């Protein structure tokens, strides 16, 4: 059994930050669960475009408000606590945190993130086999 | 892209209750994500023994306090918001919610739960292939 505390991980190398977001990796690929689990903060007022071509991701809002736009359809959905979106078609999307409070999200990735990925210019993470093309 | 709202699911057949717990299935096997994602409430003051012989499960505490005991080692860990446990060895365990408030947990299962499982006498869920023995 693995037991981890967000409060203990948030100042370690399990916490990754990039432009206007921070992610605490509670579970990564080497934990052997077959998925990774992250607590992710999108800074209040920030906007992000991601495209996980090689991963499925689900995102459950725990606090904050914002919106997500499906860039294939143009449809925008409100995000508030209790709303989940799942990128079952590797959907390219733009997610926004409203001003005033960070969006705090519980995120699951399949296949699991290794912890070494950074977002590439196209908004994706590299596949687990980094030799594979984007 | 799938978008679902806990508030809309909690009075539908995606919500399953058993003795002293309720689980809202935000994602199930047929969503094709390769994992399932549930928001689960353990009633204040309740105690549960589970043994997922056929699944990996991670559980992140969003609110409430309690404890988990690894029945193989006898070790007990405190549960509070921000604490996650992951049953990477299909660990048989007892989880308790303190009196006063429900434990509210974000749970991930791999392989994904189909939604038709009930806990069997041994605390497990049946494998996805129900013909397999327990």
Short mmCIF file of C-alpha atoms in Angstrom, two decimals:
data_model
loop_
_atom_site.label_atom_id
_atom_site.label_comp_id
_atom_site.label_asym_id
_atom_site.label_seq_id
_atom_site.Cartn_x
_atom_site.Cartn_y
_atom_site.Cartn_z
CA UNK A 1 0.00 0.00 0.00
CA UNK A 2 1.22 3.46 -0.94
CA UNK A 3 0.17 6.36 1.33
CA UNK A 4 1.12 9.92 0.33
CA UNK A 5 0.16 13.34 1.60
CA UNK A 6 -0.27 16.26 -0.78
CA UNK A 7 1.10 18.59 1.93
CA UNK A 8 4.35 16.61 2.02
CA UNK A 9 4.75 16.35 -1.76
CA UNK A 10 4.05 19.94 -2.71
CA UNK A 11 7.59 21.12 -1.97
CA UNK A 12 9.36 18.14 -3.54
CA UNK A 13 10.38 17.13 -7.06
CA UNK A 14 6.97 15.50 -7.42
CA UNK A 15 5.66 19.03 -7.93
CA UNK A 16 6.04 20.40 -11.45
CA UNK A 17 5.34 23.97 -12.50
CA UNK A 18 5.10 25.58 -15.91
CA UNK A 19 3.55 28.79 -17.17
CA UNK A 20 0.67 29.50 -14.77
CA UNK A 21 0.07 25.96 -13.58
CA UNK A 22 1.41 23.62 -10.93
CA UNK A 23 0.89 19.88 -10.69
CA UNK A 24 1.55 17.62 -7.72
CA UNK A 25 2.06 14.06 -8.91
CA UNK A 26 0.52 11.80 -6.29
CA UNK A 27 1.02 8.68 -8.48
CA UNK A 28 3.34 8.24 -11.46
CA UNK A 29 4.08 5.44 -13.92
CA UNK A 30 6.66 3.80 -11.68
CA UNK A 31 4.06 3.25 -8.98
CA UNK A 32 2.69 0.47 -11.17
CA UNK A 33 -1.00 1.38 -10.91
CA UNK A 34 -1.49 1.67 -14.69
CA UNK A 35 -2.54 5.32 -14.38
CA UNK A 36 -1.11 8.48 -12.87
CA UNK A 37 -2.97 10.79 -10.49
CA UNK A 38 -2.19 14.48 -10.12
CA UNK A 39 -3.56 17.43 -8.16
CA UNK A 40 -3.24 20.35 -10.56
CA UNK A 41 -3.64 24.09 -9.98
CA UNK A 42 -4.37 26.44 -12.88
CA UNK A 43 -3.60 29.97 -11.77
CA UNK A 44 -6.57 32.33 -11.44
CA UNK A 45 -7.10 34.17 -14.70
CA UNK A 46 -4.90 31.84 -16.77
CA UNK A 47 -5.68 30.10 -20.07
CA UNK A 48 -4.07 26.92 -21.41
CA UNK A 49 -4.30 24.95 -24.64
CA UNK A 50 -3.40 21.27 -24.36
CA UNK A 51 -3.57 18.35 -26.74
CA UNK A 52 -2.71 14.98 -25.21
CA UNK A 53 -2.34 12.98 -28.40
CA UNK A 54 -0.91 9.99 -26.56
CA UNK A 55 -2.89 10.00 -23.31
CA UNK A 56 -6.46 9.84 -22.06
CA UNK A 57 -7.06 12.36 -19.28
CA UNK A 58 -9.95 12.95 -16.90
CA UNK A 59 -10.15 16.14 -14.85
CA UNK A 60 -12.47 16.63 -11.85
CA UNK A 61 -12.91 20.15 -10.46
CA UNK A 62 -12.50 20.35 -6.68
CA UNK A 63 -12.51 24.15 -6.38
CA UNK A 64 -12.54 27.27 -8.49
CA UNK A 65 -14.52 28.04 -11.63
CA UNK A 66 -13.69 28.40 -15.29
CA UNK A 67 -14.46 26.88 -18.66
CA UNK A 68 -13.25 24.40 -21.25
CA UNK A 69 -13.57 24.73 -25.02
CA UNK A 70 -13.43 21.70 -27.32
CA UNK A 71 -11.37 23.09 -30.17
CA UNK A 72 -12.76 20.54 -32.64
CA UNK A 73 -16.40 21.57 -32.11
CA UNK A 74 -16.04 25.07 -30.65
CA UNK A 75 -18.33 24.06 -27.79
CA UNK A 76 -17.59 25.59 -24.37
CA UNK A 77 -18.57 24.01 -21.04
CA UNK A 78 -18.64 25.65 -17.64
CA UNK A 79 -16.26 24.27 -15.00
CA UNK A 80 -17.22 24.44 -11.33
CA UNK A 81 -16.74 22.10 -8.36
CA UNK A 82 -18.21 18.70 -9.22
CA UNK A 83 -17.79 19.04 -12.99
CA UNK A 84 -15.54 16.49 -14.72
CA UNK A 85 -14.30 16.48 -18.27
CA UNK A 86 -12.72 13.44 -19.91
CA UNK A 87 -10.66 13.68 -23.08
CA UNK A 88 -11.78 10.35 -24.53
CA UNK A 89 -10.91 11.39 -28.09
CA UNK A 90 -7.56 12.99 -27.17
CA UNK A 91 -9.50 16.22 -27.66
CA UNK A 92 -7.49 19.39 -28.22
CA UNK A 93 -8.91 21.93 -25.79
CA UNK A 94 -8.50 25.30 -24.12
CA UNK A 95 -9.12 25.48 -20.36
CA UNK A 96 -9.52 28.73 -18.48
CA UNK A 97 -9.52 29.59 -14.78
CA UNK A 98 -11.70 32.53 -13.84
CA UNK A 99 -10.05 35.47 -12.09
CA UNK A 100 -10.24 35.40 -8.32
CA UNK A 101 -9.30 31.82 -7.49
CA UNK A 102 -7.17 28.99 -8.87
CA UNK A 103 -8.85 26.01 -10.47
CA UNK A 104 -7.92 22.95 -8.39
CA UNK A 105 -8.35 19.70 -10.30
CA UNK A 106 -7.91 15.97 -9.65
CA UNK A 107 -6.44 14.55 -12.88
CA UNK A 108 -5.98 10.96 -14.06
CA UNK A 109 -3.77 10.02 -17.02
CA UNK A 110 -3.74 6.74 -18.95
CA UNK A 111 -1.11 5.70 -19.83
CA UNK A 112 0.46 7.06 -16.67
CA UNK A 113 2.71 10.09 -16.86
CA UNK A 114 6.32 9.26 -16.00
CA UNK A 115 7.03 12.67 -14.43
CA UNK A 116 9.64 13.61 -17.01
CA UNK A 117 7.25 15.05 -19.61
CA UNK A 118 6.96 18.73 -20.45
CA UNK A 119 4.27 20.17 -22.68
CA UNK A 120 5.58 20.38 -26.21
CA UNK A 121 4.84 23.20 -28.63
CA UNK A 122 1.80 21.36 -29.94
CA UNK A 123 0.30 21.09 -26.42
CA UNK A 124 0.99 17.36 -26.12
CA UNK A 125 3.08 15.21 -23.86
CA UNK A 126 5.49 12.85 -25.60
CA UNK A 127 4.37 9.23 -25.68
CA UNK A 128 5.89 6.91 -23.09
CA UNK A 129 8.07 5.60 -25.93
CA UNK A 130 9.81 8.89 -26.71
CA UNK A 131 11.06 7.54 -30.05
CA UNK A 132 7.48 7.57 -31.35
CA UNK A 133 6.69 10.65 -33.43
CA UNK A 134 4.28 13.33 -32.20
CA UNK B 1 -15.03 14.95 -24.92
CA UNK B 2 -17.22 13.79 -22.07
CA UNK B 3 -18.47 16.44 -19.61
CA UNK B 4 -20.42 15.32 -16.53
CA UNK B 5 -21.62 17.07 -13.40
CA UNK B 6 -21.64 15.29 -10.05
CA UNK B 7 -24.78 17.25 -9.13
CA UNK B 8 -26.61 15.81 -12.12
CA UNK B 9 -25.42 12.22 -11.61
CA UNK B 10 -26.06 11.89 -7.92
CA UNK B 11 -29.76 11.07 -8.34
CA UNK B 12 -29.33 8.71 -11.30
CA UNK B 13 -28.40 5.05 -11.75
CA UNK B 14 -24.76 6.13 -11.86
CA UNK B 15 -25.05 6.43 -8.08
CA UNK B 16 -24.65 3.18 -6.16
CA UNK B 17 -25.25 2.74 -2.43
CA UNK B 18 -24.49 -0.11 -0.11
CA UNK B 19 -24.15 -0.39 3.66
CA UNK B 20 -23.00 3.06 4.81
CA UNK B 21 -21.38 4.20 1.57
CA UNK B 22 -22.45 5.87 -1.68
CA UNK B 23 -20.47 6.09 -4.89
CA UNK B 24 -21.15 8.34 -7.88
CA UNK B 25 -19.56 6.86 -10.97
CA UNK B 26 -18.28 9.76 -13.05
CA UNK B 27 -16.52 7.41 -15.52
CA UNK B 28 -17.12 3.69 -16.07
CA UNK B 29 -15.59 1.00 -18.29
CA UNK B 30 -17.82 1.78 -21.25
CA UNK B 31 -16.45 5.33 -21.40
CA UNK B 32 -13.30 3.81 -22.88
CA UNK B 33 -10.76 5.71 -20.76
CA UNK B 34 -9.09 2.54 -19.42
CA UNK B 35 -9.93 3.47 -15.81
CA UNK B 36 -13.05 4.39 -13.87
CA UNK B 37 -13.42 7.45 -11.66
CA UNK B 38 -15.82 7.66 -8.73
CA UNK B 39 -16.71 10.17 -6.04
CA UNK B 40 -17.36 8.04 -2.96
CA UNK B 41 -18.88 8.94 0.40
CA UNK B 42 -18.22 6.80 3.47
CA UNK B 43 -20.81 7.66 6.09
CA UNK B 44 -19.54 9.38 9.23
CA UNK B 45 -18.70 6.78 11.86
CA UNK B 46 -18.71 3.83 9.44
CA UNK B 47 -16.08 1.12 8.93
CA UNK B 48 -15.51 -0.98 5.82
CA UNK B 49 -13.26 -3.89 4.89
CA UNK B 50 -12.49 -4.22 1.19
CA UNK B 51 -10.20 -6.44 -0.81
CA UNK B 52 -10.00 -5.64 -4.51
CA UNK B 53 -8.25 -8.78 -5.69
CA UNK B 54 -8.80 -7.92 -9.34
CA UNK B 55 -8.37 -4.14 -9.36
CA UNK B 56 -5.85 -1.46 -8.49
CA UNK B 57 -7.50 1.44 -6.67
CA UNK B 58 -6.27 4.88 -5.61
CA UNK B 59 -8.27 6.99 -3.16
CA UNK B 60 -7.70 10.72 -2.57
CA UNK B 61 -9.39 12.35 0.43
CA UNK B 62 -11.23 15.56 -0.44
CA UNK B 63 -12.99 16.06 2.90
CA UNK B 64 -13.54 14.36 6.23
CA UNK B 65 -11.09 12.45 8.39
CA UNK B 66 -10.57 8.81 9.25
CA UNK B 67 -8.02 6.04 8.99
CA UNK B 68 -6.96 3.04 6.92
CA UNK B 69 -5.44 -0.18 8.22
CA UNK B 70 -3.38 -2.47 6.00
CA UNK B 71 -4.61 -5.85 7.17
CA UNK B 72 -1.43 -7.59 5.96
CA UNK B 73 0.89 -5.46 8.12
CA UNK B 74 -1.48 -4.12 10.77
CA UNK B 75 -0.23 -0.61 10.04
CA UNK B 76 -2.78 2.21 10.35
CA UNK B 77 -2.53 5.54 8.50
CA UNK B 78 -4.45 8.72 9.20
CA UNK B 79 -6.77 9.97 6.44
CA UNK B 80 -7.43 13.68 6.08
CA UNK B 81 -7.90 16.02 3.11
CA UNK B 82 -4.87 15.70 0.81
CA UNK B 83 -3.98 12.15 1.84
CA UNK B 84 -4.06 9.47 -0.86
CA UNK B 85 -3.76 5.75 -0.51
CA UNK B 86 -3.10 3.42 -3.42
CA UNK B 87 -3.70 -0.32 -3.23
CA UNK B 88 -0.80 -1.30 -5.47
CA UNK B 89 -0.65 -4.82 -4.03
CA UNK B 90 -4.43 -5.39 -4.04
CA UNK B 91 -4.07 -4.80 -0.30
CA UNK B 92 -6.89 -6.00 1.93
CA UNK B 93 -7.75 -3.07 4.16
CA UNK B 94 -10.17 -1.56 6.63
CA UNK B 95 -11.15 2.08 6.13
CA UNK B 96 -12.93 4.14 8.78
CA UNK B 97 -14.69 7.51 8.67
CA UNK B 98 -14.54 9.47 11.89
CA UNK B 99 -17.82 10.48 13.50
CA UNK B 100 -19.04 13.95 12.62
CA UNK B 101 -18.55 14.07 8.86
CA UNK B 102 -18.56 11.75 5.85
CA UNK B 103 -15.28 10.89 4.18
CA UNK B 104 -15.47 12.18 0.60
CA UNK B 105 -12.99 10.48 -1.71
CA UNK B 106 -11.95 10.66 -5.37
CA UNK B 107 -11.34 7.05 -6.44
CA UNK B 108 -9.70 5.60 -9.55
CA UNK B 109 -9.99 1.91 -10.52
CA UNK B 110 -7.88 -0.02 -13.02
CA UNK B 111 -9.25 -2.03 -14.72
CA UNK B 112 -12.30 0.20 -14.83
CA UNK B 113 -15.41 -0.78 -12.91
CA UNK B 114 -18.32 -1.64 -15.20
CA UNK B 115 -20.96 -0.32 -12.78
CA UNK B 116 -22.56 -3.73 -12.29
CA UNK B 117 -20.26 -4.94 -9.48
CA UNK B 118 -21.32 -5.36 -5.90
CA UNK B 119 -18.92 -6.12 -3.07
CA UNK B 120 -18.78 -9.86 -2.54
CA UNK B 121 -18.52 -11.53 0.84
CA UNK B 122 -14.74 -11.49 0.64
CA UNK B 123 -14.70 -7.70 0.11
CA UNK B 124 -13.72 -7.94 -3.55
CA UNK B 125 -15.36 -6.93 -6.79
CA UNK B 126 -15.67 -9.66 -9.38
CA UNK B 127 -13.13 -9.46 -12.19
CA UNK B 128 -14.30 -7.95 -15.47
CA UNK B 129 -14.47 -11.52 -16.76
CA UNK B 130 -17.05 -12.78 -14.27
CA UNK B 131 -16.28 -16.41 -15.14
CA UNK B 132 -12.88 -16.04 -13.47
CA UNK B 133 -12.80 -17.40 -9.94
CA UNK B 134 -12.45 -15.08 -6.94
#
